[in-house]
Amino acid sequence: MAKKKTPAGEMSFLDHLEELRWLLVRSCIAICIGGCVAFTFSQFIFDEIIFAPTRGNFITYRFFCDLANKYDLDKSFCIDKLPFEIQSRSMDGQFSTDIWTAITAGFILAAPFMLWEIWKFISPALYDKEKKYAAAFIFSTSLLFFMGVVFGHYLITPLSLNFLGNYRISDVVKNDIDLDSYLSLIKTTAISCGLVFELPIIMYFLSKLGIISAKFLRNYRRYAYVIILIIAAVVTPPDVVSQMIVTIPIAILFETSIFIAARIDKQKAKKEKLEANV
């Protein structure tokens, strides 16, 4: 059945819902395909990626240990292994974990395709000159997302594991971490950081829509930095160098967002000035 359109040639509300439905369907199919690929390499994913931060020879621990030895800093990362064991306490625990981990990996692998689908969905609302940036949009958003996932897994996750694994309320309590709890931290950290790294792209569209401005971001800059520093202080050892390693990438993202918002504000002001002179 042909789609009904309004007299102006635009899609109706129901047509937009139909397009959104097919966007979700195609995205789910892409996630399933990515999940099947991930399931094929599940042993490598678990041994070399997911459980790698539990070992003392993990690249992040070695980096911070070398840094601590060189500059005489906190040596809490010079370890052989983290002081806890991971256990599965249900009969189907490892099987269901394998399935859901494959789905999560499928979501990460399918991210560029889903971003392309999102672009196709929102592109009718853009100007013709903006539609030309489809390739740049897909590349930049995908790159930022993957950078965020890597940042989360190779920096935030080991720092969090080291802090939480060594945290003690009493020597009476022994840490035997449930498999679901461990994987929840791994997956949540990776995907959350991937989404946080999309901040410049999100700010671009929010600025376009007039929801935020560079002035607004500058006014709340001090609060943003306080939050960033608190997060860095919680997950890192008590030394300035480690905290800065976590703080700097997030601060760069925030400053980039301000720069993007300022460019959008200038473009809007220039356009309004031209329209006023007509």
mmCIF file of C-alpha atoms in Angstrom, residues 49-189:
data_model
loop_
_atom_site.group_PDB
_atom_site.id
_atom_site.type_symbol
_atom_site.label_atom_id
_atom_site.label_comp_id
_atom_site.label_asym_id
_atom_site.label_seq_id
_atom_site.Cartn_x
_atom_site.Cartn_y
_atom_site.Cartn_z
ATOM 1 C CA ILE A 49 38.547 -9.024 26.756
ATOM 2 C CA ILE A 50 35.941 -9.445 29.485
ATOM 3 C CA PHE A 51 38.027 -11.265 32.119
ATOM 4 C CA ALA A 52 41.339 -9.645 31.143
ATOM 5 C CA PRO A 53 40.945 -6.797 33.717
ATOM 6 C CA THR A 54 40.976 -9.386 36.539
ATOM 7 C CA ARG A 55 44.604 -10.260 35.788
ATOM 8 C CA GLY A 56 47.582 -8.283 37.037
ATOM 9 C CA ASN A 57 49.243 -8.255 33.605
ATOM 10 C CA PHE A 58 46.364 -6.292 32.076
ATOM 11 C CA ILE A 59 47.743 -3.395 30.020
ATOM 12 C CA THR A 60 46.135 -0.712 32.214
ATOM 13 C CA TYR A 61 47.566 -2.121 35.443
ATOM 14 C CA ARG A 62 51.021 -2.415 33.892
ATOM 15 C CA PHE A 63 50.807 1.194 32.646
ATOM 16 C CA PHE A 64 49.847 2.578 36.070
ATOM 17 C CA CYS A 65 52.400 0.359 37.806
ATOM 18 C CA ASP A 66 55.196 1.598 35.524
ATOM 19 C CA LEU A 67 53.969 5.163 36.093
ATOM 20 C CA ALA A 68 53.976 4.655 39.859
ATOM 21 C CA ASN A 69 57.488 3.182 39.868
ATOM 22 C CA LYS A 70 58.814 5.959 37.669
ATOM 23 C CA TYR A 71 57.339 8.886 39.609
ATOM 24 C CA ASP A 72 57.090 7.258 43.059
ATOM 25 C CA LEU A 73 53.269 7.320 43.128
ATOM 26 C CA ASP A 74 50.650 5.014 44.640
ATOM 27 C CA LYS A 75 51.554 1.405 43.758
ATOM 28 C CA SER A 76 48.128 -0.178 44.237
ATOM 29 C CA PHE A 77 48.133 -1.289 40.587
ATOM 30 C CA CYS A 78 51.307 -3.345 40.927
ATOM 31 C CA ILE A 79 49.378 -6.567 41.494
ATOM 32 C CA ASP A 80 49.351 -10.199 40.369
ATOM 33 C CA LYS A 81 45.540 -10.483 40.370
ATOM 34 C CA LEU A 82 42.538 -8.790 41.906
ATOM 35 C CA PRO A 83 41.559 -10.048 45.392
ATOM 36 C CA PHE A 84 38.245 -11.671 44.488
ATOM 37 C CA GLU A 85 36.844 -14.715 42.737
ATOM 38 C CA ILE A 86 34.055 -14.725 40.141
ATOM 39 C CA GLN A 87 31.368 -17.362 40.590
ATOM 40 C CA SER A 88 28.202 -18.522 38.817
ATOM 41 C CA ARG A 89 25.454 -19.561 41.222
ATOM 42 C CA SER A 90 22.745 -20.802 38.850
ATOM 43 C CA MET A 91 22.564 -23.872 36.620
ATOM 44 C CA ASP A 92 22.041 -21.897 33.413
ATOM 45 C CA GLY A 93 24.173 -18.956 34.544
ATOM 46 C CA GLN A 94 27.074 -19.432 32.158
ATOM 47 C CA PHE A 95 24.881 -20.278 29.172
ATOM 48 C CA SER A 96 22.591 -17.265 29.621
ATOM 49 C CA THR A 97 25.639 -15.092 30.227
ATOM 50 C CA ASP A 98 27.101 -16.268 26.924
ATOM 51 C CA ILE A 99 23.890 -15.390 25.078
ATOM 52 C CA TRP A 100 23.406 -11.937 26.609
ATOM 53 C CA THR A 101 27.060 -11.049 26.211
ATOM 54 C CA ALA A 102 26.827 -11.948 22.523
ATOM 55 C CA ILE A 103 23.779 -9.679 22.193
ATOM 56 C CA THR A 104 25.646 -6.825 23.900
ATOM 57 C CA ALA A 105 28.626 -7.343 21.583
ATOM 58 C CA GLY A 106 26.188 -7.433 18.670
ATOM 59 C CA PHE A 107 24.809 -4.060 19.741
ATOM 60 C CA ILE A 108 28.321 -2.583 19.776
ATOM 61 C CA LEU A 109 29.218 -4.095 16.389
ATOM 62 C CA ALA A 110 25.932 -2.943 14.846
ATOM 63 C CA ALA A 111 26.340 0.647 16.096
ATOM 64 C CA PRO A 112 27.443 2.103 12.694
ATOM 65 C CA PHE A 113 24.467 0.501 10.932
ATOM 66 C CA MET A 114 22.028 1.752 13.583
ATOM 67 C CA LEU A 115 23.496 5.248 13.325
ATOM 68 C CA TRP A 116 22.977 5.095 9.567
ATOM 69 C CA GLU A 117 19.341 4.125 10.150
ATOM 70 C CA ILE A 118 18.912 7.019 12.582
ATOM 71 C CA TRP A 119 20.414 9.391 10.015
ATOM 72 C CA LYS A 120 18.002 8.220 7.359
ATOM 73 C CA PHE A 121 15.119 8.756 9.784
ATOM 74 C CA ILE A 122 16.055 12.328 10.716
ATOM 75 C CA SER A 123 17.468 13.447 7.342
ATOM 76 C CA PRO A 124 14.079 14.595 5.904
ATOM 77 C CA ALA A 125 14.027 17.313 8.573
ATOM 78 C CA LEU A 126 17.463 18.615 7.541
ATOM 79 C CA TYR A 127 18.451 21.127 4.899
ATOM 80 C CA ASP A 128 19.885 19.841 1.609
ATOM 81 C CA LYS A 129 23.379 21.080 2.472
ATOM 82 C CA GLU A 130 23.199 19.244 5.811
ATOM 83 C CA LYS A 131 22.174 15.983 4.150
ATOM 84 C CA LYS A 132 25.538 15.951 2.370
ATOM 85 C CA TYR A 133 27.259 15.247 5.682
ATOM 86 C CA ALA A 134 25.810 11.738 6.038
ATOM 87 C CA ALA A 135 29.188 10.001 5.668
ATOM 88 C CA ALA A 136 30.842 12.408 8.108
ATOM 89 C CA PHE A 137 28.018 11.871 10.603
ATOM 90 C CA ILE A 138 28.261 8.071 10.450
ATOM 91 C CA PHE A 139 32.052 8.094 10.646
ATOM 92 C CA SER A 140 32.323 10.599 13.511
ATOM 93 C CA THR A 141 29.537 9.113 15.642
ATOM 94 C CA SER A 142 30.801 5.554 15.111
ATOM 95 C CA LEU A 143 34.384 6.573 15.880
ATOM 96 C CA LEU A 144 33.359 8.421 19.045
ATOM 97 C CA PHE A 145 31.221 5.488 20.196
ATOM 98 C CA PHE A 146 34.018 2.933 19.690
ATOM 99 C CA MET A 147 36.519 5.274 21.348
ATOM 100 C CA GLY A 148 34.169 5.535 24.317
ATOM 101 C CA VAL A 149 33.797 1.750 24.556
ATOM 102 C CA VAL A 150 37.594 1.309 24.475
ATOM 103 C CA PHE A 151 38.047 4.124 27.001
ATOM 104 C CA GLY A 152 35.482 2.543 29.308
ATOM 105 C CA HIS A 153 36.876 -0.982 29.094
ATOM 106 C CA TYR A 154 40.586 -0.210 29.197
ATOM 107 C CA LEU A 155 40.570 2.684 31.656
ATOM 108 C CA ILE A 156 37.362 3.133 33.680
ATOM 109 C CA THR A 157 36.638 -0.599 34.139
ATOM 110 C CA PRO A 158 40.061 -1.633 35.553
ATOM 111 C CA LEU A 159 40.155 1.445 37.768
ATOM 112 C CA SER A 160 36.679 0.633 39.090
ATOM 113 C CA LEU A 161 37.506 -3.057 39.573
ATOM 114 C CA ASN A 162 40.676 -2.221 41.457
ATOM 115 C CA PHE A 163 38.845 0.223 43.729
ATOM 116 C CA LEU A 164 35.775 -1.928 44.389
ATOM 117 C CA GLY A 165 37.721 -5.199 44.591
ATOM 118 C CA ASN A 166 40.044 -3.817 47.266
ATOM 119 C CA TYR A 167 37.369 -1.947 49.212
ATOM 120 C CA ARG A 168 36.850 -3.507 52.645
ATOM 121 C CA ILE A 169 34.288 -2.843 55.361
ATOM 122 C CA SER A 170 35.799 -5.654 57.467
ATOM 123 C CA ASP A 171 38.299 -8.495 57.106
ATOM 124 C CA VAL A 172 35.460 -10.841 58.035
ATOM 125 C CA VAL A 173 33.791 -10.286 54.634
ATOM 126 C CA LYS A 174 35.238 -12.217 51.703
ATOM 127 C CA ASN A 175 34.664 -11.059 48.132
ATOM 128 C CA ASP A 176 33.151 -13.773 45.914
ATOM 129 C CA ILE A 177 31.678 -11.760 43.086
ATOM 130 C CA ASP A 178 28.667 -13.088 41.221
ATOM 131 C CA LEU A 179 29.155 -13.469 37.461
ATOM 132 C CA ASP A 180 26.104 -11.331 36.665
ATOM 133 C CA SER A 181 27.357 -8.528 38.906
ATOM 134 C CA TYR A 182 30.806 -8.537 37.281
ATOM 135 C CA LEU A 183 29.431 -8.549 33.739
ATOM 136 C CA SER A 184 26.909 -5.851 34.595
ATOM 137 C CA LEU A 185 29.784 -3.557 35.564
ATOM 138 C CA ILE A 186 31.729 -4.423 32.409
ATOM 139 C CA LYS A 187 28.792 -3.907 30.019
ATOM 140 C CA THR A 188 27.365 -0.834 31.730
ATOM 141 C CA THR A 189 30.744 0.899 31.837
#
